Coordinates of C-alpha atoms in Angstrom, one line a residue:
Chain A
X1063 CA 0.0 0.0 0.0
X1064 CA 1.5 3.4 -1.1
X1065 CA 1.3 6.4 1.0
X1066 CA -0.8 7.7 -2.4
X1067 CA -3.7 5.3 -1.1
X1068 CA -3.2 5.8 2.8
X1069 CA -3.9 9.5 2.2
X1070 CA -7.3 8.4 0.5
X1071 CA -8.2 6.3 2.9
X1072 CA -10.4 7.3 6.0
X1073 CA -12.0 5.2 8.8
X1074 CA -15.6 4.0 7.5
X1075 CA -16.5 2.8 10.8
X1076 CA -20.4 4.1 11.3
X1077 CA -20.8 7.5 13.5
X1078 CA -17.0 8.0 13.4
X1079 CA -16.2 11.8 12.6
X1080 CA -12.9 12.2 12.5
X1081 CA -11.7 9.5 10.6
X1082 CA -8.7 10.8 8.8
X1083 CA -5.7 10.2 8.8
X1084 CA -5.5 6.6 9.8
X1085 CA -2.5 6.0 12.4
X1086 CA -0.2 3.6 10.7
X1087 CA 1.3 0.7 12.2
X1088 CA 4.4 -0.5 10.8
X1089 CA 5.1 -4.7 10.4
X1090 CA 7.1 -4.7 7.2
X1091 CA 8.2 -1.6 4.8
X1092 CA 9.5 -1.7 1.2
X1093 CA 10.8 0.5 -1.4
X1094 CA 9.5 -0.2 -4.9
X1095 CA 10.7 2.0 -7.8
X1096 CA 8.5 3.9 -9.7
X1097 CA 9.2 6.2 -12.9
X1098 CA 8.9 9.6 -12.1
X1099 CA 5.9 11.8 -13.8
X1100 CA 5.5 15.2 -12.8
X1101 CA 2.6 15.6 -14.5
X1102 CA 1.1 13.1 -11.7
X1103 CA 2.5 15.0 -9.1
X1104 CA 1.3 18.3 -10.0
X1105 CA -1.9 16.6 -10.3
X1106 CA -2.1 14.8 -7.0
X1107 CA -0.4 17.7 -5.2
X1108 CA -3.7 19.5 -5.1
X1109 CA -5.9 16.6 -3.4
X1110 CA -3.1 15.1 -1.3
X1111 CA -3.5 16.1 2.5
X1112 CA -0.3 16.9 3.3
X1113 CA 0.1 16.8 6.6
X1114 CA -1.1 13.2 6.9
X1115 CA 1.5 12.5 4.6
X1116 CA 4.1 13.5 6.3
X1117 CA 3.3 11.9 9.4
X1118 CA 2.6 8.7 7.5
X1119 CA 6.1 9.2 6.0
X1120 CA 8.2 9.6 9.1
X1121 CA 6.1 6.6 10.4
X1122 CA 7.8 4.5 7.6
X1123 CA 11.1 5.7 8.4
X1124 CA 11.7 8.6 5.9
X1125 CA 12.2 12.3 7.2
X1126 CA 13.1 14.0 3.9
X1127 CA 9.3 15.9 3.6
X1128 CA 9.4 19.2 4.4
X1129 CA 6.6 19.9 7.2
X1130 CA 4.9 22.5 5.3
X1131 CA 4.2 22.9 1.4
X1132 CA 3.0 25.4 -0.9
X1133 CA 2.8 24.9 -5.0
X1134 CA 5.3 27.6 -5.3
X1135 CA 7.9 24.6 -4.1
X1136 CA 6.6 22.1 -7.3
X1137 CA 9.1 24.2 -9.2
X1138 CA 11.6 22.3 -7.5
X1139 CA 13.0 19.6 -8.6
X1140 CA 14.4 18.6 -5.1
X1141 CA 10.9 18.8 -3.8
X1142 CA 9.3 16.6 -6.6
X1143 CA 11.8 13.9 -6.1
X1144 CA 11.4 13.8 -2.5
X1145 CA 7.1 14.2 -2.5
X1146 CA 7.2 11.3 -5.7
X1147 CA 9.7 9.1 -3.2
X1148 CA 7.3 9.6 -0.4
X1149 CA 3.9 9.2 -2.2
X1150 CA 4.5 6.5 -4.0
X1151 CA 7.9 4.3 -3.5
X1152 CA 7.3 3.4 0.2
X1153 CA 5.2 0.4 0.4
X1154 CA 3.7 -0.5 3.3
X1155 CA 3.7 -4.7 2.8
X1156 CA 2.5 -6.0 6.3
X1157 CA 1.2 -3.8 9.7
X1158 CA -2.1 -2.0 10.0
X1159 CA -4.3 0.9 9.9
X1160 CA -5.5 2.4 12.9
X1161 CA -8.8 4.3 13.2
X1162 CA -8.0 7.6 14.7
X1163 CA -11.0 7.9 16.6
X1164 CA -12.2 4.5 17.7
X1165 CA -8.4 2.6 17.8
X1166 CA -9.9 -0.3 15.3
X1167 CA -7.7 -1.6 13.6
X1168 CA -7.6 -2.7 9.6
X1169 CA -4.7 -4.9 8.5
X1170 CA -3.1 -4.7 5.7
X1171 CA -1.3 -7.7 4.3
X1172 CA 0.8 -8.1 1.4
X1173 CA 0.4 -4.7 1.0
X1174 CA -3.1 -5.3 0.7
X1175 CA -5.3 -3.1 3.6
X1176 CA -8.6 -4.8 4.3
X1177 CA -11.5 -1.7 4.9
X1178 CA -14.1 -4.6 5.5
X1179 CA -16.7 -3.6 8.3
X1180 CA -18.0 -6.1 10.9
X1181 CA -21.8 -6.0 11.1
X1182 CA -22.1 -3.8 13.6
X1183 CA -19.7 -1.3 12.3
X1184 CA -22.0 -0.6 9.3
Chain B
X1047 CA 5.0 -7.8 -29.0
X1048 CA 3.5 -6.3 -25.7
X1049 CA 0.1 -7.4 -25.3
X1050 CA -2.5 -5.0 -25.3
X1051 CA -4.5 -7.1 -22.8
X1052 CA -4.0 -9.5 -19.8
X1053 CA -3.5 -12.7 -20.9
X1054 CA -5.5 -15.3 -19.9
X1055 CA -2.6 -18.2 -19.1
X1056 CA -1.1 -15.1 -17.0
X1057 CA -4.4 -14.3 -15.1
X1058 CA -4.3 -16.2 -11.2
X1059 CA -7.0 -18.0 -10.0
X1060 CA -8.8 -19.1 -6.8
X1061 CA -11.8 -21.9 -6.5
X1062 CA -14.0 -18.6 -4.4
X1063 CA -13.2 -16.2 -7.2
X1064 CA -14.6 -15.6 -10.2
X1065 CA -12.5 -16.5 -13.6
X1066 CA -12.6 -14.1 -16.7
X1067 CA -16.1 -14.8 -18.7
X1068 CA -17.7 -13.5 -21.9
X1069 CA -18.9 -10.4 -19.3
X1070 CA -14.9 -9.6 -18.6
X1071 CA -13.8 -10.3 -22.2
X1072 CA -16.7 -7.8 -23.4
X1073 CA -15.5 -5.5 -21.2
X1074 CA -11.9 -5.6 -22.1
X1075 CA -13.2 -5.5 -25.7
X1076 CA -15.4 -2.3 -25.0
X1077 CA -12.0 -0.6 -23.2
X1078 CA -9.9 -1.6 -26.6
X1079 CA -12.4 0.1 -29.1
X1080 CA -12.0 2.9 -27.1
X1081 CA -8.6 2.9 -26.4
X1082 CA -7.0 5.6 -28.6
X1083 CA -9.9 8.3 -27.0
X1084 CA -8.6 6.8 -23.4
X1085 CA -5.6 8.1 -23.8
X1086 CA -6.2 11.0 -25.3
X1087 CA -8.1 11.3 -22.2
X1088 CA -4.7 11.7 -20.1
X1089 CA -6.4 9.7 -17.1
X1090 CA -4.6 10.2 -13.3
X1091 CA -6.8 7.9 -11.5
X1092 CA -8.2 4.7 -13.6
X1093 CA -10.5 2.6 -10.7
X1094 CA -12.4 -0.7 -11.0
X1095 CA -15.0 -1.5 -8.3
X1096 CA -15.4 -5.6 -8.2
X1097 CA -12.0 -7.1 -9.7
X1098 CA -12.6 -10.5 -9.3
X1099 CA -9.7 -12.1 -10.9
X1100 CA -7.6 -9.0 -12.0
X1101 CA -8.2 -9.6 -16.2
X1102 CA -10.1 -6.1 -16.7
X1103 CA -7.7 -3.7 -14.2
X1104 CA -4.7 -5.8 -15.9
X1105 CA -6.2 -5.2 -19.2
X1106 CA -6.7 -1.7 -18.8
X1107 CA -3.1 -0.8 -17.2
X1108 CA -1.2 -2.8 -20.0
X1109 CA -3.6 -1.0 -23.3
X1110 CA -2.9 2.5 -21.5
X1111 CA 0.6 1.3 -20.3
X1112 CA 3.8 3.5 -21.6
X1113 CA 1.1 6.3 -23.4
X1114 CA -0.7 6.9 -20.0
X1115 CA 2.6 6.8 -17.5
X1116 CA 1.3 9.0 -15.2
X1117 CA -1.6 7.0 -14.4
X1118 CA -2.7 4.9 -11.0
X1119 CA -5.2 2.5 -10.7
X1120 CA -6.7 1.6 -7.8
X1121 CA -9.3 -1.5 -7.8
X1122 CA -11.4 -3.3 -5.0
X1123 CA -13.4 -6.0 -4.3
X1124 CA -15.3 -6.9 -1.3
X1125 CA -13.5 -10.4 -1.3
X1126 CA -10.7 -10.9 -0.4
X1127 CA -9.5 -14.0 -2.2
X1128 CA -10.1 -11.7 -5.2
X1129 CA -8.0 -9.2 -4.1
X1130 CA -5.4 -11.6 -3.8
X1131 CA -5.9 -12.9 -6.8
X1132 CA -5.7 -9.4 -8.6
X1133 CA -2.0 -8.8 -7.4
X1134 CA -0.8 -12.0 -8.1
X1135 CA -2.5 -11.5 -12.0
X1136 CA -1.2 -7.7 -11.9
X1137 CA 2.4 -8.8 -10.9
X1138 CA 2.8 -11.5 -13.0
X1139 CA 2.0 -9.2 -16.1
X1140 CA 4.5 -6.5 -14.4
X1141 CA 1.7 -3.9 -13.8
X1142 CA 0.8 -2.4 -10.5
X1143 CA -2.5 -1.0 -9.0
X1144 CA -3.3 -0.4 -5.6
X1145 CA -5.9 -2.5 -4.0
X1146 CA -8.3 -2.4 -1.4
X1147 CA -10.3 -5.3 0.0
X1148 CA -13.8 -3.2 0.8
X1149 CA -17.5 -3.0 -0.1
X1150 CA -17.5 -1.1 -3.3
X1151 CA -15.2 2.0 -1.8
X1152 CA -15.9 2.0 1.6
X1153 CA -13.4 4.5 3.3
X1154 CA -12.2 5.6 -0.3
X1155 CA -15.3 7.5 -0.8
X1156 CA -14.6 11.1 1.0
X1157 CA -10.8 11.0 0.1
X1158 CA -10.9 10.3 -3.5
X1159 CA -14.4 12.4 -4.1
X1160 CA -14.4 14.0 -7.8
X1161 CA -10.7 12.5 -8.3
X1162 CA -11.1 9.3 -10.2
X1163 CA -11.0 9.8 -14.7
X1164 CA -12.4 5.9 -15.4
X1165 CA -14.0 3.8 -13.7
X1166 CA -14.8 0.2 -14.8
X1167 CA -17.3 -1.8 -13.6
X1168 CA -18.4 -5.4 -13.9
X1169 CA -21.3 -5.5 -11.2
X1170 CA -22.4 -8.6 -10.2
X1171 CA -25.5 -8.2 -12.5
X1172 CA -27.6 -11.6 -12.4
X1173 CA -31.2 -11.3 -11.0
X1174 CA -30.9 -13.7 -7.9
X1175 CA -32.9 -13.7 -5.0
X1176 CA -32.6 -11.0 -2.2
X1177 CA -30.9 -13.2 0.0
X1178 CA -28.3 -14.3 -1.9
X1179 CA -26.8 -10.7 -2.8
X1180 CA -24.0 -9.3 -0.6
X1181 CA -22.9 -13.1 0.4
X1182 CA -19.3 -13.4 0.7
X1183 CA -17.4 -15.6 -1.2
X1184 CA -17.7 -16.2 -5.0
X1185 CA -21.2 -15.5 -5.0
X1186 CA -20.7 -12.4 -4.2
X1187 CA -19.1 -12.4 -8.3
X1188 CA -22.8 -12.5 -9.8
X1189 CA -25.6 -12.0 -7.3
X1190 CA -27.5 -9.3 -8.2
X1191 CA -31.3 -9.6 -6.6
X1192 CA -34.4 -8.5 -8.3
X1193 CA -33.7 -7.6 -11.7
X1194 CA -29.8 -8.1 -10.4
X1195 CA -29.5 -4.4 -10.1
X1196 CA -29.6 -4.5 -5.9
X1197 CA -25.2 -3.9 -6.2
X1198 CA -25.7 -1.6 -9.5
X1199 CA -27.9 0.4 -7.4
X1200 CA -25.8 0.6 -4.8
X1201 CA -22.4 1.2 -7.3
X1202 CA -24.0 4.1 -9.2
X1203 CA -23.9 6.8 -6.9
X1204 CA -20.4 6.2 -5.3
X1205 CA -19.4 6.2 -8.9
X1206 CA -20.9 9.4 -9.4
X1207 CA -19.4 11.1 -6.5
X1208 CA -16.0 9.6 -7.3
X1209 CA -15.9 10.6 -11.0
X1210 CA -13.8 13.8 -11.7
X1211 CA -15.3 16.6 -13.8
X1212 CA -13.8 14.8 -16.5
X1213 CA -14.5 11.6 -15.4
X1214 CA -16.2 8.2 -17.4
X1215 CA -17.6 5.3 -16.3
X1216 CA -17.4 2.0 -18.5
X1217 CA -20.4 -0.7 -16.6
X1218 CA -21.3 -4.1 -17.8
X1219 CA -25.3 -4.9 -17.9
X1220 CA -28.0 -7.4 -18.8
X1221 CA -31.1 -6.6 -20.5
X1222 CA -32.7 -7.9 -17.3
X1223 CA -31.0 -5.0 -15.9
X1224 CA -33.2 -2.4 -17.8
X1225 CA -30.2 -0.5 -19.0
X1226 CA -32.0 2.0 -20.0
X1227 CA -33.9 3.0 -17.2
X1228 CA -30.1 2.9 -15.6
X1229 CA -29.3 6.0 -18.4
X1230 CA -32.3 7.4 -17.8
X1231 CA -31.3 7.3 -13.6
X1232 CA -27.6 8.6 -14.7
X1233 CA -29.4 11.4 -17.4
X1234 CA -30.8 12.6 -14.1
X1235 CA -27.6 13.1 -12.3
X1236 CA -26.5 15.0 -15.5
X1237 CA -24.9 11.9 -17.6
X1238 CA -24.9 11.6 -20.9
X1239 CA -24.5 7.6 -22.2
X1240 CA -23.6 5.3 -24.9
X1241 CA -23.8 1.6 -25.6
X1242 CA -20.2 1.0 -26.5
X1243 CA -20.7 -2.9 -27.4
X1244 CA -23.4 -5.4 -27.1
X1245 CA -22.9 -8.7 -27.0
X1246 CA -25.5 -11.7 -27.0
X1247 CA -24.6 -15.7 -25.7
X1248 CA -26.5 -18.2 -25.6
X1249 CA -27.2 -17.4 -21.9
X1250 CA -27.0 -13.7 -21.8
X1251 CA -27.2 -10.2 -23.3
X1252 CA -24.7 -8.4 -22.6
X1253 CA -24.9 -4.4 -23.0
X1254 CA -21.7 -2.2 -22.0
X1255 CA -21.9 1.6 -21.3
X1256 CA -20.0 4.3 -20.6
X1257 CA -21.2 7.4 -19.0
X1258 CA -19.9 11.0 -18.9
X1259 CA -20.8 14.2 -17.9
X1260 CA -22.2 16.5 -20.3
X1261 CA -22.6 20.5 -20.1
X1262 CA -26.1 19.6 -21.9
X1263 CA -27.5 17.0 -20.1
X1264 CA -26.3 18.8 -16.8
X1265 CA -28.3 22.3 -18.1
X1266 CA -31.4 20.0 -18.5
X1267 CA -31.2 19.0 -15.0
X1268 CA -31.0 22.8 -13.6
X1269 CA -33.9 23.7 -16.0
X1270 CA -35.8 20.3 -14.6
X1271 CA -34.8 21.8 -11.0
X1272 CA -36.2 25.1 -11.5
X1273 CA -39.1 24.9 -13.3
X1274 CA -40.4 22.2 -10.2
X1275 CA -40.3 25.9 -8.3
X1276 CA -43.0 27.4 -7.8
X1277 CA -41.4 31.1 -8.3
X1278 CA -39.9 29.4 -11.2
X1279 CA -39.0 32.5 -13.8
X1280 CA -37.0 33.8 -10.6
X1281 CA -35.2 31.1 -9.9
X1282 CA -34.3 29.5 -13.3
X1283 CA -32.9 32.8 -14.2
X1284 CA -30.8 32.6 -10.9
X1285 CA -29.6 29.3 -11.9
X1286 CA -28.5 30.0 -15.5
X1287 CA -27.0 33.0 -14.6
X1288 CA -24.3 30.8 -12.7
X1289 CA -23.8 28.4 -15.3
X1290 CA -20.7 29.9 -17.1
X1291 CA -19.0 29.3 -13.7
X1292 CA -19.8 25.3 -14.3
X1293 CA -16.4 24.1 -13.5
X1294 CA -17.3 21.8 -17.1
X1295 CA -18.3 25.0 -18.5
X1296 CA -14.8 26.8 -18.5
X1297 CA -13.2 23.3 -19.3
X1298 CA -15.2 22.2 -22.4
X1299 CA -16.1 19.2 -23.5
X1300 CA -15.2 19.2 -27.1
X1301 CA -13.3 15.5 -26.9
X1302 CA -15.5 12.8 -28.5
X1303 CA -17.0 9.8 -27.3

């Protein structure tokens, strides 16, 4: 699971408010190459929360994102390299997802996170 | 020579998941006609809701593959097995997508709002009995309740909310489905459609369309709106007076489908 998809994920849990970000938990990271696209980037940098993805960075062991981010710095091609490594090269293989508000937990397994609800979740 | 689609001695399987049919072939077929407009299209987000085995999301990443580079794809299922099955079938044809094991796109929904440029889906589109739809396991592949449109009905407006301005939406139905009560549903929402392919078996017809959003369609449904009013003349006045600030409006939508 790329960062990409843990900053579109939130907690679907029923009543739950503040859902986002889910809290990762960390079993087994891995770095995958992936071409570089600015095009992408630009696109995602819109939409991408990035203060979750910081956080969910640092969580998987990489410190390079600055803490704050304006467009201005997609000019940069320091700054592209560094949010493309981030959003999309760290894989998260094996650990979980934690609901932010009600500490549920949803695994994710070879790199796969499971979002399914229990009954009474729904 | 790269092939254009997934192939099927590549494609993974599992006893509770559902193995590439005439419904995924049609689909891939549908996806290849319109191939050159997809990527002219210059997707960022390419999603399929119910993957089964992988063959369509496989398909799709491999026809749009070196043209479309700075594409993702994202696909789910609600079983799991499937979702297995989908990465081994993605890997084993060197793509990647990102996959979620969820109902439709549980948890997907609020984040990726008005982000995704295609969606696919292959509901499970079979009229079965209430009680069968929403079982887990590989009945979960077909089971569609009365008139099988219980998931269809349920897919349509996540779809709709996940769909970018630009965004279309390529869905396999029956003619048990009443497809075109389904683009008369979407027409409402403002989406135009078109039957890309039909196909007929000897067990089924099969009908695939794609959906967009049109400026027309969507100007209909603000004069449909406003004349329901009772100080109508007001209000539909109001309304059109706003419409050259229609984010579709400033974009046009000149690209043909």
């Amino acid at each position: 699971m790329r960062l990409l998809t843990h900053n579109m994920l939130s907690s679907n849990i029923k009543g739950v408010t503040n859902g986002f970000p889910l809290l990762i938990e960390v079993e087994k990271v891995v770095e995958k190459q992936v071409d570089f696209n600015e095009d992408f980037l630009r696109n995602m940098f819109a939409k991408i929360e990035w203060k979750a993805l910081v956080k969910a960075s640092r969580t998987m062991g990489y410190t390079e994102l600055p803490e704050n981010s304006e467009a201005s710095m997609l000019n940069s091609d320091e700054f592209l390299r560094k949010f493309h490594h981030a959003l999309l090269e760290l894989h998260l293989e094996e650990g979980a997802l934690v609901c932010p508000e009600t500490g549920r937990k949803f695994p994710v397994n070879k790199g796969i996170p499971n979002m399914l609800l229990h009954e009474d979740e729904v | 020579m790269l092939s254009r689609t997934a192939q099927i001695r590549l494609v993974s399987s599992h006893p509770e998941v559902y193995d590439p049919c005439d419904d995924s072939f049609a689909l891939v077929d549908a996806l290849l006609a319109d191939r050159a407009n997809l990527v002219e299209h210059c997707p960022s987000i390419c999603m399929e809701v119910g993957c089964g085995s992988g063959y369509v999301i496989t398909s799709l990443a491999l026809m749009l593959g070196k043209d479309s580079s700075g594409c993702h794809f994202i696909a789910t299922d609600i079983n799991p097995h499937a979702v297995g099955v989908t990465r081994k079938t993605m890997e084993a044809h060197g793509c990647h997508a990102e996959l979620v094991t969820t109902d439709i796109a549980s948890g997907l929904e609020t984040r990726l709002a008005g982000s995704v440029d295609v969606m696919v889906v292959n509901p499970p589109y079979v009229p079965t009995p209430e009680y069968e739809v929403g079982q887990f396991g590989i009945a979960s592949a077909w089971a569609g309740g009365e008139n099988g449109r219980s998931v269809i009905d349920k897919i349509l407006p996540v779809a709709d909310k996940l769909l970018s301005d630009k965004g279309w939406l390529y869905l396999v139905t029956l003619t048990a489905n009443n497809p075109s009560e389904i683009c008369l549903q979407m027409r409402k929402k403002g989406y135009a459609s078109r039957i890309v392919l039909q196909r007929s078996t000897e067990e089924e017809s099969l009908h695939i369309i794609k959906f967009w959003r049109d400026l027309d369609t969507q100007l209909e449904v603000i004069e449909c709106t406003a004349l329901n009013r009772t100080e109508h003349g007001v209000l539909l006045n109001s309304l059109l007076s706003k419409v050259p600030r229609l984010p579709f409006w400033s974009n046009g939508n000149w690209s043909s489908h």
